[in-house]
Each structure stands twice: as C-alpha cells, then as structure tokens.
Coordinates of C-alpha atoms in Angstrom, one line a residue:
X1 CA 8.3 -1.7 18.8
X2 CA 9.3 -2.2 22.5
X3 CA 12.1 -0.7 24.5
X4 CA 15.5 -1.3 23.1
X5 CA 18.5 -1.9 25.1
X6 CA 21.0 1.2 26.1
X7 CA 23.9 1.6 24.2
X8 CA 27.0 2.3 26.1
X9 CA 29.1 3.3 23.2
X10 CA 28.9 5.7 20.3
X11 CA 26.6 4.2 17.6
X12 CA 25.0 5.7 14.3
X13 CA 22.1 4.5 12.3
X14 CA 22.9 1.7 10.0
X15 CA 20.5 3.0 7.3
X16 CA 21.8 2.3 3.8
X17 CA 20.6 4.3 0.8
X18 CA 17.7 6.8 0.6
X19 CA 15.7 7.2 3.9
X20 CA 11.9 8.0 3.7
X21 CA 10.7 10.1 6.5
X22 CA 7.0 10.8 6.8
X23 CA 5.5 12.9 9.6
X24 CA 1.8 13.0 9.8
X25 CA -0.5 14.7 12.6
X26 CA -3.6 16.4 13.5
X27 CA -4.6 19.4 15.4
X28 CA -7.7 20.1 17.5
X29 CA -8.9 23.4 16.6
X30 CA -12.2 23.2 18.7
X31 CA -12.2 21.0 21.7
X32 CA -16.1 20.8 21.7
X33 CA -16.2 19.4 18.1
X34 CA -15.3 16.0 19.6
X35 CA -17.4 14.2 16.9
X36 CA -15.0 15.7 14.3
X37 CA -11.6 15.1 16.0
X38 CA -12.1 11.9 18.0
X39 CA -12.4 9.8 15.0
X40 CA -9.5 11.3 13.4
X41 CA -7.4 10.7 16.6
X42 CA -8.7 7.2 17.0
X43 CA -7.8 6.2 13.3
X44 CA -4.0 6.7 13.7
X45 CA -3.5 3.6 16.2
X46 CA -5.5 1.5 13.9
X47 CA -3.2 2.1 11.0
X48 CA -0.1 2.0 13.1
X49 CA -1.1 -1.4 14.3
X50 CA -2.0 -2.6 10.8
X51 CA 1.5 -1.2 9.5
X52 CA 3.4 -2.7 12.5
X53 CA 1.8 -6.2 12.1
X54 CA 2.8 -6.5 8.3
X55 CA 6.4 -7.1 7.9
X56 CA 6.1 -6.2 4.1
X57 CA 4.3 -2.9 4.7
X58 CA 7.6 -0.9 4.5
X59 CA 7.3 0.8 7.9
X60 CA 10.4 0.4 9.6
X61 CA 10.0 2.5 12.7
X62 CA 7.9 5.4 14.3
X63 CA 8.1 7.9 17.0
X64 CA 5.3 9.9 18.5
X65 CA 5.6 13.6 17.8
X66 CA 4.6 16.1 20.6
X67 CA 3.2 19.5 19.9
X68 CA 1.3 20.4 22.9
X69 CA -2.3 19.6 24.1
X70 CA -4.0 20.3 20.8
X71 CA -1.4 18.5 18.4
X72 CA -0.9 15.0 18.0
X73 CA 1.7 13.5 15.3
X74 CA 4.1 10.5 14.3
X75 CA 7.4 10.6 12.6
X76 CA 7.5 7.5 10.6
X77 CA 10.5 5.9 8.8
X78 CA 9.8 3.8 5.6
X79 CA 11.6 1.5 3.6
X80 CA 10.7 3.3 0.3
X81 CA 8.5 6.0 -1.2
X82 CA 6.8 3.1 -3.3
X83 CA 5.9 1.3 -0.1
X84 CA 4.6 4.5 1.7
X85 CA 2.7 5.3 -1.5
X86 CA 1.3 1.8 -1.9
X87 CA -0.1 1.8 1.6
X88 CA -1.7 5.3 1.1
X89 CA -3.5 4.0 -2.0
X90 CA -4.5 0.4 -0.8
X91 CA -8.3 -0.3 -1.0
X92 CA -8.1 -2.8 1.4
X93 CA -6.1 -1.1 4.3
X94 CA -7.0 1.2 7.2
X95 CA -6.0 4.3 5.5
X96 CA -8.6 4.6 2.6
X97 CA -11.7 4.3 4.8
X98 CA -10.1 6.6 7.4
X99 CA -9.2 9.2 4.7
X100 CA -12.8 9.0 3.1
X101 CA -14.5 9.2 6.5
X102 CA -12.3 12.3 7.6
X103 CA -13.1 14.0 4.3
X104 CA -16.9 13.3 4.9
X105 CA -16.7 14.9 8.4
X106 CA -14.7 17.7 7.7
X107 CA -17.2 19.3 5.3
X108 CA -19.5 19.8 8.4
X109 CA -16.8 20.4 11.0
X110 CA -16.2 24.1 10.1
X111 CA -12.4 23.7 11.1
X112 CA -12.8 21.8 14.2
X113 CA -10.0 19.5 13.2
X114 CA -7.0 19.8 10.8
X115 CA -4.6 17.2 9.7
X116 CA -1.1 17.4 8.1
X117 CA 1.5 15.4 6.8
X118 CA 5.1 15.9 5.3
X119 CA 7.1 13.6 3.4
X120 CA 10.9 13.8 3.0
X121 CA 13.0 11.6 0.6
X122 CA 16.5 12.0 2.0
X123 CA 19.2 10.8 -0.4
X124 CA 22.2 8.7 0.8
X125 CA 24.9 10.8 2.2
X126 CA 22.5 13.6 3.3
X127 CA 21.7 12.4 6.7
X128 CA 23.6 11.2 9.9
X129 CA 22.9 10.3 13.3
X130 CA 24.7 9.6 16.7
X131 CA 23.3 7.8 19.8
X132 CA 25.5 7.8 23.0
X133 CA 24.4 6.0 26.3
X134 CA 20.9 5.7 25.4
X135 CA 18.7 3.3 23.5
X136 CA 18.5 4.0 19.7
X137 CA 15.9 6.3 18.7
X138 CA 14.5 7.6 15.4
X139 CA 16.6 6.5 12.4
X140 CA 18.7 4.2 14.6
X141 CA 15.7 2.5 16.0
X142 CA 14.3 2.1 12.4
X143 CA 17.3 1.0 10.6
X144 CA 19.3 -0.5 13.5
X145 CA 22.8 0.7 14.7
X146 CA 26.5 0.1 14.1
X147 CA 29.8 1.6 15.8
X148 CA 29.9 5.1 14.8
X149 CA 33.6 4.8 13.6
X150 CA 32.5 2.7 10.6
X151 CA 30.9 6.0 9.2
X152 CA 33.4 8.3 10.5
X153 CA 34.0 9.7 14.0
X154 CA 32.8 13.2 13.3
X155 CA 29.2 14.3 11.6
X156 CA 31.2 16.1 8.7
X157 CA 32.8 12.7 8.0
X158 CA 29.8 10.8 8.1
X159 CA 27.7 13.4 5.9
X160 CA 30.8 13.7 3.5
X161 CA 31.2 9.8 3.1
X162 CA 28.1 9.5 1.0
X163 CA 28.1 6.0 2.4
X164 CA 25.6 7.0 5.3

C-alpha cells in the first residue's frame, strides 16, 4: 500500500455498492504496564501484513488513525462484512491468537491497556468523496478513483444519485 500518484484533477472514490469501514485501535492507559500494552501494539502490524498479503482477505485499504501519544488505531476498508467477520473468526489466522492472548493479559493488567473497534456498513448512496491535487486517500485509495463528474459535480448530487 505504497505511495499513489497525485491527481491533478477532481476525482471521487470508485466504490460501488455498500462500503464496510472498520476502525480499530488501542489506548495505553498506564505507560509502565509495558508487558500489557506492547504485545497488543505489536499484534496489529502482524495482522495487517497477513491481510495485505492475502488478495482474497477482503481488506481493500487502510490508513493509520492518530489520536495522540497514547492512542494508536487504523481505519480499514473492507470488501464486505462477511469477509471482515470471516477474518475475525479464522482459527488459522493472526487475529484469533492475538485476541486470546490479549484476553489472558487483560485480566492481570488492571486497565493498563484498552482496545476498541467500530464497524460501519455504509449503504450505497450514503457516502461520497472528493480528492483534488493529492493522491487518493481513504475510500479512494481502497476502491480506486474516477473523474468526479461521473457521479455528480457536487456532493449533494453524488449523495442523491444512489449510484455512489
């Protein structure tokens, strides 16, 4: 998921149908509880690498999510809710052992680290995007981009079209 070329025109995400957005992150509640938060922090890159190397995983794109020195997170764009849930339940993937290990550690951590996630299934016609003079980001990086005029010149047109 390297650097994309800059667009010198207005483009919009070429997403089609529903969009699945998954936000996941952690918060270091006690800096000195390194043995509790470091394994949690280290697990995410392994999972993202696994997903990125598997073209059938359903992960379309991701973007780091900042939140200050204590909060680390990632916005992920998925092909479908089914593929997201399949990864979460996959007994042979990185997620299940990381989740089990976190649950074991959390009992003794006394709140040293917290985790969170949010999942959004955004229906077609309920999202829009525009990128101007920059590489595609977020939804555009995940789904690719197309000229903005194909979906409407204004955000209200793109949202009203139902073909977003």
